[in-house]
PDB file of C-alpha atoms in Angstrom:
ATOM      1  CA  MET A   1       8.163 -11.908  -9.388  1.00  0.00           C
ATOM      2  CA  SER A   2      11.322  -9.877  -9.846  1.00  0.00           C
ATOM      3  CA  ALA A   3      13.422  -8.479  -6.952  1.00  0.00           C
ATOM      4  CA  TRP A   4      14.300  -5.249  -8.775  1.00  0.00           C
ATOM      5  CA  TRP A   5      11.576  -3.100  -7.091  1.00  0.00           C
ATOM      6  CA  TRP A   6      13.127  -3.818  -3.828  1.00  0.00           C
ATOM      7  CA  TRP A   7      15.707  -1.408  -4.777  1.00  0.00           C
ATOM      8  CA  LEU A   8      13.053   1.091  -5.689  1.00  0.00           C
ATOM      9  CA  ALA A   9      11.387   0.499  -2.243  1.00  0.00           C
ATOM     10  CA  ALA A  10      14.519   1.247  -0.439  1.00  0.00           C
ATOM     11  CA  LEU A  11      15.092   4.453  -2.109  1.00  0.00           C
ATOM     12  CA  ALA A  12      11.521   5.342  -1.995  1.00  0.00           C
ATOM     13  CA  ALA A  13      11.468   4.711   1.825  1.00  0.00           C
ATOM     14  CA  LEU A  14      14.334   7.318   2.126  1.00  0.00           C
ATOM     15  CA  TRP A  15      12.368   9.829   0.175  1.00  0.00           C
ATOM     16  CA  VAL A  16       9.163   9.556   2.274  1.00  0.00           C
ATOM     17  CA  LEU A  17      10.674   8.974   5.451  1.00  0.00           C
ATOM     18  CA  ARG A  18      13.564  11.446   5.829  1.00  0.00           C
ATOM     19  CA  PRO A  19      13.401  15.349   6.198  1.00  0.00           C
ATOM     20  CA  LEU A  20      12.143  17.441   3.178  1.00  0.00           C
ATOM     21  CA  PHE A  21      15.559  18.447   1.847  1.00  0.00           C
ATOM     22  CA  VAL A  22      16.721  14.813   1.646  1.00  0.00           C
ATOM     23  CA  ALA A  23      13.234  13.847   0.020  1.00  0.00           C
ATOM     24  CA  LEU A  24      13.691  16.622  -2.735  1.00  0.00           C
ATOM     25  CA  VAL A  25      17.282  15.378  -3.384  1.00  0.00           C
ATOM     26  CA  ALA A  26      16.032  11.735  -3.670  1.00  0.00           C
ATOM     27  CA  ARG A  27      13.244  12.872  -5.997  1.00  0.00           C
ATOM     28  CA  GLY A  28      15.815  14.279  -8.429  1.00  0.00           C
ATOM     29  CA  PHE A  29      17.659  10.740  -8.439  1.00  0.00           C
ATOM     30  CA  ALA A  30      15.009   8.194  -7.914  1.00  0.00           C
ATOM     31  CA  GLY A  31      13.990   7.742 -11.398  1.00  0.00           C
ATOM     32  CA  ALA A  32      17.595   7.384 -12.596  1.00  0.00           C
ATOM     33  CA  ILE A  33      18.337   4.726  -9.708  1.00  0.00           C
ATOM     34  CA  GLY A  34      15.087   3.144 -10.432  1.00  0.00           C
ATOM     35  CA  ASN A  35      15.958   2.587 -14.108  1.00  0.00           C
ATOM     36  CA  LYS A  36      19.445   1.508 -13.428  1.00  0.00           C
ATOM     37  CA  ALA A  37      17.992  -1.379 -11.209  1.00  0.00           C
ATOM     38  CA  LEU A  38      15.479  -1.991 -14.063  1.00  0.00           C
ATOM     39  CA  ALA A  39      18.302  -2.273 -16.610  1.00  0.00           C
ATOM     40  CA  LYS A  40      19.826  -5.208 -14.656  1.00  0.00           C
ATOM     41  CA  GLN A  41      16.594  -7.215 -15.086  1.00  0.00           C
ATOM     42  CA  PRO A  42      17.083  -9.866 -17.886  1.00  0.00           C
ATOM     43  CA  ASN A  43      15.346  -9.078 -21.158  1.00  0.00           C
ATOM     44  CA  GLU A  44      14.419 -12.842 -21.409  1.00  0.00           C
ATOM     45  CA  ILE A  45      13.889 -15.828 -19.157  1.00  0.00           C
ATOM     46  CA  HIS A  46      13.893 -19.499 -19.792  1.00  0.00           C
ATOM     47  CA  LEU A  47      11.911 -21.868 -17.794  1.00  0.00           C
ATOM     48  CA  THR A  48      13.702 -25.002 -16.876  1.00  0.00           C
ATOM     49  CA  PRO A  49      11.527 -28.030 -15.888  1.00  0.00           C
ATOM     50  CA  ARG A  50      11.938 -29.176 -12.271  1.00  0.00           C
ATOM     51  CA  ASN A  51       9.420 -32.096 -12.077  1.00  0.00           C
ATOM     52  CA  GLY A  52       8.010 -30.708  -8.677  1.00  0.00           C
ATOM     53  CA  LEU A  53      11.338 -30.958  -6.942  1.00  0.00           C
ATOM     54  CA  ALA A  54      12.016 -27.242  -6.834  1.00  0.00           C
ATOM     55  CA  TRP A  55      10.090 -26.016  -3.867  1.00  0.00           C
ATOM     56  CA  ALA A  56      11.555 -24.819  -0.768  1.00  0.00           C
ATOM     57  CA  ASP A  57       8.266 -25.055   0.930  1.00  0.00           C
ATOM     58  CA  ALA A  58       6.159 -27.533  -1.028  1.00  0.00           C
ATOM     59  CA  GLU A  59       3.405 -27.524   1.331  1.00  0.00           C
ATOM     60  CA  ALA A  60       2.793 -23.930   0.743  1.00  0.00           C
ATOM     61  CA  ALA A  61       2.969 -24.369  -3.103  1.00  0.00           C
ATOM     62  CA  ARG A  62       0.323 -27.280  -2.917  1.00  0.00           C
ATOM     63  CA  ALA A  63      -1.817 -25.244  -0.802  1.00  0.00           C
ATOM     64  CA  LEU A  64      -2.287 -22.862  -3.896  1.00  0.00           C
ATOM     65  CA  ALA A  65      -2.181 -25.413  -6.591  1.00  0.00           C
ATOM     66  CA  GLY A  66      -4.449 -27.960  -4.871  1.00  0.00           C
ATOM     67  CA  PRO A  67      -7.762 -25.849  -5.244  1.00  0.00           C
ATOM     68  CA  LEU A  68      -6.997 -25.066  -8.859  1.00  0.00           C
ATOM     69  CA  GLN A  69      -6.462 -28.861  -9.704  1.00  0.00           C
ATOM     70  CA  ALA A  70      -9.747 -29.550  -7.921  1.00  0.00           C
ATOM     71  CA  SER A  71     -11.416 -26.889 -10.123  1.00  0.00           C
ATOM     72  CA  GLY A  72     -10.267 -28.661 -13.241  1.00  0.00           C
ATOM     73  CA  PHE A  73      -6.801 -27.073 -13.892  1.00  0.00           C
ATOM     74  CA  GLU A  74      -4.381 -29.230 -15.470  1.00  0.00           C
ATOM     75  CA  ASP A  75      -0.656 -29.281 -14.327  1.00  0.00           C
ATOM     76  CA  ALA A  76       1.718 -27.805 -17.059  1.00  0.00           C
ATOM     77  CA  GLY A  77       4.935 -28.163 -15.096  1.00  0.00           C
ATOM     78  CA  VAL A  78       7.189 -27.027 -12.220  1.00  0.00           C
ATOM     79  CA  PHE A  79      10.090 -24.602 -13.395  1.00  0.00           C
ATOM     80  CA  ALA A  80      12.987 -22.939 -12.141  1.00  0.00           C
ATOM     81  CA  ILE A  81      14.166 -19.555 -13.924  1.00  0.00           C
ATOM     82  CA  PRO A  82      17.935 -19.579 -14.119  1.00  0.00           C
ATOM     83  CA  GLU A  83      17.915 -15.833 -14.687  1.00  0.00           C
ATOM     84  CA  LEU A  84      15.904 -15.277 -11.405  1.00  0.00           C
ATOM     85  CA  PRO A  85      17.735 -17.561  -8.854  1.00  0.00           C
ATOM     86  CA  GLY A  86      15.532 -18.905  -6.243  1.00  0.00           C
ATOM     87  CA  VAL A  87      12.216 -18.154  -8.063  1.00  0.00           C
ATOM     88  CA  PHE A  88      10.145 -20.975  -9.137  1.00  0.00           C
ATOM     89  CA  VAL A  89       6.729 -21.161 -10.750  1.00  0.00           C
ATOM     90  CA  GLN A  90       4.096 -23.946 -11.431  1.00  0.00           C
ATOM     91  CA  LEU A  91       1.984 -23.583 -14.453  1.00  0.00           C
ATOM     92  CA  LEU A  92      -1.568 -24.908 -14.616  1.00  0.00           C
ATOM     93  CA  VAL A  93      -4.141 -24.551 -17.269  1.00  0.00           C
ATOM     94  CA  HIS A  94      -7.938 -24.639 -17.728  1.00  0.00           C
ATOM     95  CA  ALA A  95      -8.696 -25.190 -21.196  1.00  0.00           C
ATOM     96  CA  GLY A  96     -12.416 -24.781 -20.941  1.00  0.00           C
ATOM     97  CA  ASP A  97     -11.926 -21.229 -19.118  1.00  0.00           C
ATOM     98  CA  ALA A  98      -8.820 -20.119 -21.247  1.00  0.00           C
ATOM     99  CA  ILE A  99      -7.142 -19.364 -17.851  1.00  0.00           C
ATOM    100  CA  THR A 100      -3.329 -20.118 -17.232  1.00  0.00           C
ATOM    101  CA  ALA A 101      -2.455 -20.155 -13.435  1.00  0.00           C
ATOM    102  CA  CYS A 102       0.970 -19.425 -12.143  1.00  0.00           C
ATOM    103  CA  VAL A 103       1.954 -20.423  -8.584  1.00  0.00           C
ATOM    104  CA  TYR A 104       5.105 -18.715  -7.509  1.00  0.00           C
ATOM    105  CA  GLU A 105       7.677 -19.253  -4.943  1.00  0.00           C
ATOM    106  CA  HIS A 106      10.200 -16.406  -4.071  1.00  0.00           C
ATOM    107  CA  PRO A 107      12.895 -16.702  -1.507  1.00  0.00           C
ATOM    108  CA  LYS A 108      12.004 -13.107  -0.086  1.00  0.00           C
ATOM    109  CA  VAL A 109       8.303 -12.549  -0.946  1.00  0.00           C
ATOM    110  CA  GLY A 110       6.995 -15.991  -0.576  1.00  0.00           C
ATOM    111  CA  HIS A 111       4.078 -17.717  -2.336  1.00  0.00           C
ATOM    112  CA  TRP A 112       1.331 -16.225  -4.630  1.00  0.00           C
ATOM    113  CA  VAL A 113      -0.973 -17.267  -7.393  1.00  0.00           C
ATOM    114  CA  GLU A 114      -1.791 -15.356 -10.553  1.00  0.00           C
ATOM    115  CA  LEU A 115      -4.657 -16.174 -12.868  1.00  0.00           C
ATOM    116  CA  VAL A 116      -3.859 -14.956 -16.426  1.00  0.00           C
ATOM    117  CA  THR A 117      -6.448 -14.564 -19.231  1.00  0.00           C
ATOM    118  CA  ARG A 118      -4.975 -13.803 -22.895  1.00  0.00           C
ATOM    119  CA  TYR A 119      -7.067 -12.261 -25.644  1.00  0.00           C
ATOM    120  CA  ARG A 120      -6.495 -12.675 -29.495  1.00  0.00           C
ATOM    121  CA  ASP A 121      -5.921  -8.867 -29.939  1.00  0.00           C
ATOM    122  CA  GLY A 122      -2.843  -9.140 -27.880  1.00  0.00           C
ATOM    123  CA  ARG A 123      -4.254  -8.013 -24.445  1.00  0.00           C
ATOM    124  CA  SER A 124      -4.096  -9.935 -21.119  1.00  0.00           C
ATOM    125  CA  CYS A 125      -5.749  -9.639 -17.701  1.00  0.00           C
ATOM    126  CA  SER A 126      -4.493 -11.000 -14.544  1.00  0.00           C
ATOM    127  CA  PHE A 127      -5.902 -11.460 -11.022  1.00  0.00           C
ATOM    128  CA  THR A 128      -3.369 -12.153  -8.314  1.00  0.00           C
ATOM    129  CA  THR A 129      -3.016 -12.580  -4.529  1.00  0.00           C
ATOM    130  CA  SER A 130       0.351 -10.584  -4.750  1.00  0.00           C
ATOM    131  CA  LYS A 131       0.409  -7.312  -3.305  1.00  0.00           C
ATOM    132  CA  PRO A 132       0.275  -4.045  -5.501  1.00  0.00           C
ATOM    133  CA  THR A 133       3.639  -2.661  -6.281  1.00  0.00           C
ATOM    134  CA  GLY A 134       2.761   0.852  -7.057  1.00  0.00           C
ATOM    135  CA  LEU A 135       4.306   0.837 -10.468  1.00  0.00           C
ATOM    136  CA  ASP A 136       2.284   2.115 -13.694  1.00  0.00           C
ATOM    137  CA  PRO A 137       0.394  -0.797 -15.320  1.00  0.00           C
ATOM    138  CA  ARG A 138       1.065  -1.684 -18.752  1.00  0.00           C
ATOM    139  CA  PRO A 139      -1.552  -0.544 -21.119  1.00  0.00           C
ATOM    140  CA  GLY A 140      -3.886  -3.269 -22.305  1.00  0.00           C
ATOM    141  CA  HIS A 141      -2.585  -5.627 -19.521  1.00  0.00           C
ATOM    142  CA  PRO A 142      -4.314  -4.830 -16.181  1.00  0.00           C
ATOM    143  CA  VAL A 143      -3.406  -6.726 -13.081  1.00  0.00           C
ATOM    144  CA  PHE A 144      -5.875  -6.720 -10.315  1.00  0.00           C
ATOM    145  CA  HIS A 145      -4.317  -7.481  -6.788  1.00  0.00           C
ATOM    146  CA  VAL A 146      -6.378  -9.307  -4.314  1.00  0.00           C
ATOM    147  CA  PRO A 147      -3.980 -10.174  -1.454  1.00  0.00           C
ATOM    148  CA  GLU A 148      -6.618 -11.254   0.718  1.00  0.00           C
ATOM    149  CA  ALA A 149      -8.365 -13.600  -1.554  1.00  0.00           C
ATOM    150  CA  GLY A 150      -8.213 -17.377  -1.386  1.00  0.00           C
ATOM    151  CA  VAL A 151      -7.638 -19.228  -4.638  1.00  0.00           C
ATOM    152  CA  GLY A 152     -11.496 -20.106  -5.092  1.00  0.00           C
ATOM    153  CA  ASP A 153     -12.454 -16.495  -4.617  1.00  0.00           C
ATOM    154  CA  LEU A 154      -9.636 -15.363  -7.017  1.00  0.00           C
ATOM    155  CA  LEU A 155     -10.956 -17.794  -9.572  1.00  0.00           C
ATOM    156  CA  ALA A 156     -14.534 -16.595  -9.073  1.00  0.00           C
ATOM    157  CA  ARG A 157     -13.509 -12.853  -9.550  1.00  0.00           C
ATOM    158  CA  THR A 158     -11.405 -13.858 -12.656  1.00  0.00           C
ATOM    159  CA  LEU A 159     -14.520 -15.287 -14.234  1.00  0.00           C
ATOM    160  CA  ALA A 160     -16.778 -12.810 -13.418  1.00  0.00           C
ATOM    161  CA  GLU A 161     -14.847  -9.586 -13.682  1.00  0.00           C
ATOM    162  CA  ARG A 162     -12.182 -10.111 -16.691  1.00  0.00           C
ATOM    163  CA  PRO A 163     -12.827  -7.907 -19.585  1.00  0.00           C
ATOM    164  CA  LYS A 164     -14.731  -9.495 -22.428  1.00  0.00           C
ATOM    165  CA  GLY A 165     -13.104 -10.538 -25.646  1.00  0.00           C
ATOM    166  CA  GLU A 166     -11.972 -13.376 -27.973  1.00  0.00           C
ATOM    167  CA  LEU A 167      -9.836 -15.601 -25.589  1.00  0.00           C
ATOM    168  CA  VAL A 168      -6.680 -17.651 -26.343  1.00  0.00           C
ATOM    169  CA  ALA A 169      -6.709 -21.209 -25.533  1.00  0.00           C
ATOM    170  CA  ALA A 170      -4.684 -22.197 -22.462  1.00  0.00           C
ATOM    171  CA  LEU A 171      -2.876 -25.382 -23.188  1.00  0.00           C
ATOM    172  CA  PRO A 172      -0.225 -27.382 -21.317  1.00  0.00           C
ATOM    173  CA  SER A 173       2.037 -27.725 -24.478  1.00  0.00           C
ATOM    174  CA  ASP A 174       2.778 -23.983 -24.913  1.00  0.00           C
ATOM    175  CA  ALA A 175       2.103 -22.668 -21.221  1.00  0.00           C
ATOM    176  CA  ALA A 176       5.960 -22.326 -20.727  1.00  0.00           C
ATOM    177  CA  ALA A 177       6.530 -20.868 -24.065  1.00  0.00           C
ATOM    178  CA  ARG A 178       3.854 -18.176 -23.462  1.00  0.00           C
ATOM    179  CA  PHE A 179       5.216 -17.362 -19.960  1.00  0.00           C
ATOM    180  CA  GLU A 180       8.624 -16.578 -21.389  1.00  0.00           C
ATOM    181  CA  ARG A 181       7.121 -14.540 -24.112  1.00  0.00           C
ATOM    182  CA  GLY A 182       5.052 -12.504 -21.505  1.00  0.00           C
ATOM    183  CA  TRP A 183       8.042 -11.832 -19.550  1.00  0.00           C
ATOM    184  CA  ALA A 184       9.944 -10.482 -22.599  1.00  0.00           C
ATOM    185  CA  GLU A 185       7.174  -8.229 -23.785  1.00  0.00           C
ATOM    186  CA  SER A 186       6.401  -6.872 -20.272  1.00  0.00           C
ATOM    187  CA  LEU A 187      10.115  -6.085 -19.690  1.00  0.00           C
ATOM    188  CA  ALA A 188      10.389  -4.586 -23.145  1.00  0.00           C
ATOM    189  CA  TRP A 189       7.509  -2.183 -22.397  1.00  0.00           C
ATOM    190  CA  ARG A 190       8.769  -1.387 -18.757  1.00  0.00           C
ATOM    191  CA  LYS A 191      12.373  -0.491 -19.877  1.00  0.00           C
ATOM    192  CA  ALA A 192      11.040   1.716 -22.672  1.00  0.00           C
ATOM    193  CA  HIS A 193       8.463   3.330 -20.091  1.00  0.00           C
ATOM    194  CA  GLY A 194      11.005   3.719 -17.369  1.00  0.00           C
ATOM    195  CA  VAL A 195      10.683   4.221 -13.741  1.00  0.00           C
ATOM    196  CA  LYS A 196       9.425   7.670 -12.819  1.00  0.00           C
ATOM    197  CA  PRO A 197       9.877   9.250  -9.432  1.00  0.00           C
ATOM    198  CA  GLY A 198       5.958   9.160  -8.773  1.00  0.00           C
ATOM    199  CA  GLU A 199       6.139   5.442  -9.041  1.00  0.00           C
ATOM    200  CA  VAL A 200       8.874   5.169  -6.541  1.00  0.00           C
ATOM    201  CA  ALA A 201       7.029   7.250  -4.191  1.00  0.00           C
ATOM    202  CA  ARG A 202       3.836   4.987  -4.542  1.00  0.00           C
ATOM    203  CA  VAL A 203       6.116   1.870  -3.906  1.00  0.00           C
ATOM    204  CA  ALA A 204       7.235   3.513  -0.697  1.00  0.00           C
ATOM    205  CA  MET A 205       3.707   4.471   0.376  1.00  0.00           C
ATOM    206  CA  ARG A 206       2.475   0.937  -0.144  1.00  0.00           C
ATOM    207  CA  ARG A 207       5.545  -0.359   1.773  1.00  0.00           C
ATOM    208  CA  ARG A 208       4.661   1.827   4.718  1.00  0.00           C
ATOM    209  CA  VAL A 209       1.157   0.655   4.803  1.00  0.00           C
ATOM    210  CA  ALA A 210       2.146  -2.900   4.568  1.00  0.00           C
TER     211      ALA A 210
END
C-alpha cells in the first residue's frame, strides 16, 4: 500500500542495471537510502470514512468487493487515509471464517485485494493479489502473494492454506481500528528491522521480471 518502496526500486534498478563499479557503490549506500525513505513513512495512520465516494475507479473496486459480498462478507466501510494521499481502502469482514478483506486503490499501483486472518497469539496471515515486494517478511505475519488469482480463488486458498490456530473474530465494528493498529505494528517492526542492501536487490530483480 505504501509508496516508499518505489524509492528502493529506483535505487535498486541502478544497482542491478549499471556497471559493476556503480553497483558496488550503490550497494554501500542502498540500505542507508532505503532507511531514509522508510523513515518518512507515518508511524500511524487514521482511516477516514468516505461512504463509498472515494474511488477514482469505482468499477474496478466493485469488481473486487462484489465477489466477496456474494461470498458472505459484510461491508465495514470505505476509507481514505490522510497520511497516504490518494490511497483508499474498503474493509469487509466474514464473521464465520474470521477473515478481514481489504480492497485497495493506489494512484500508481492500481487495485488489489488482501484477505487477512488474525490469531489470538498475535500472529496474522495474509493472502493478496498484490505482487511481491522483495522485502523481508515480518516474523509471524506471512504474506502470500498470488497476483494472478481471482477473488474466489484467493478466498479458497486462504481457507485451505492458512495456518491453524485460535482465530480472532472479524467484526465490522472494530475493522478500522484493527487496520490502523496493524499498520502501526508493522511499521514499528519494519523501522526497527531496517532495509538491507539485499532487500533492495530483490526489489530490483522483481521489477526487472515484471
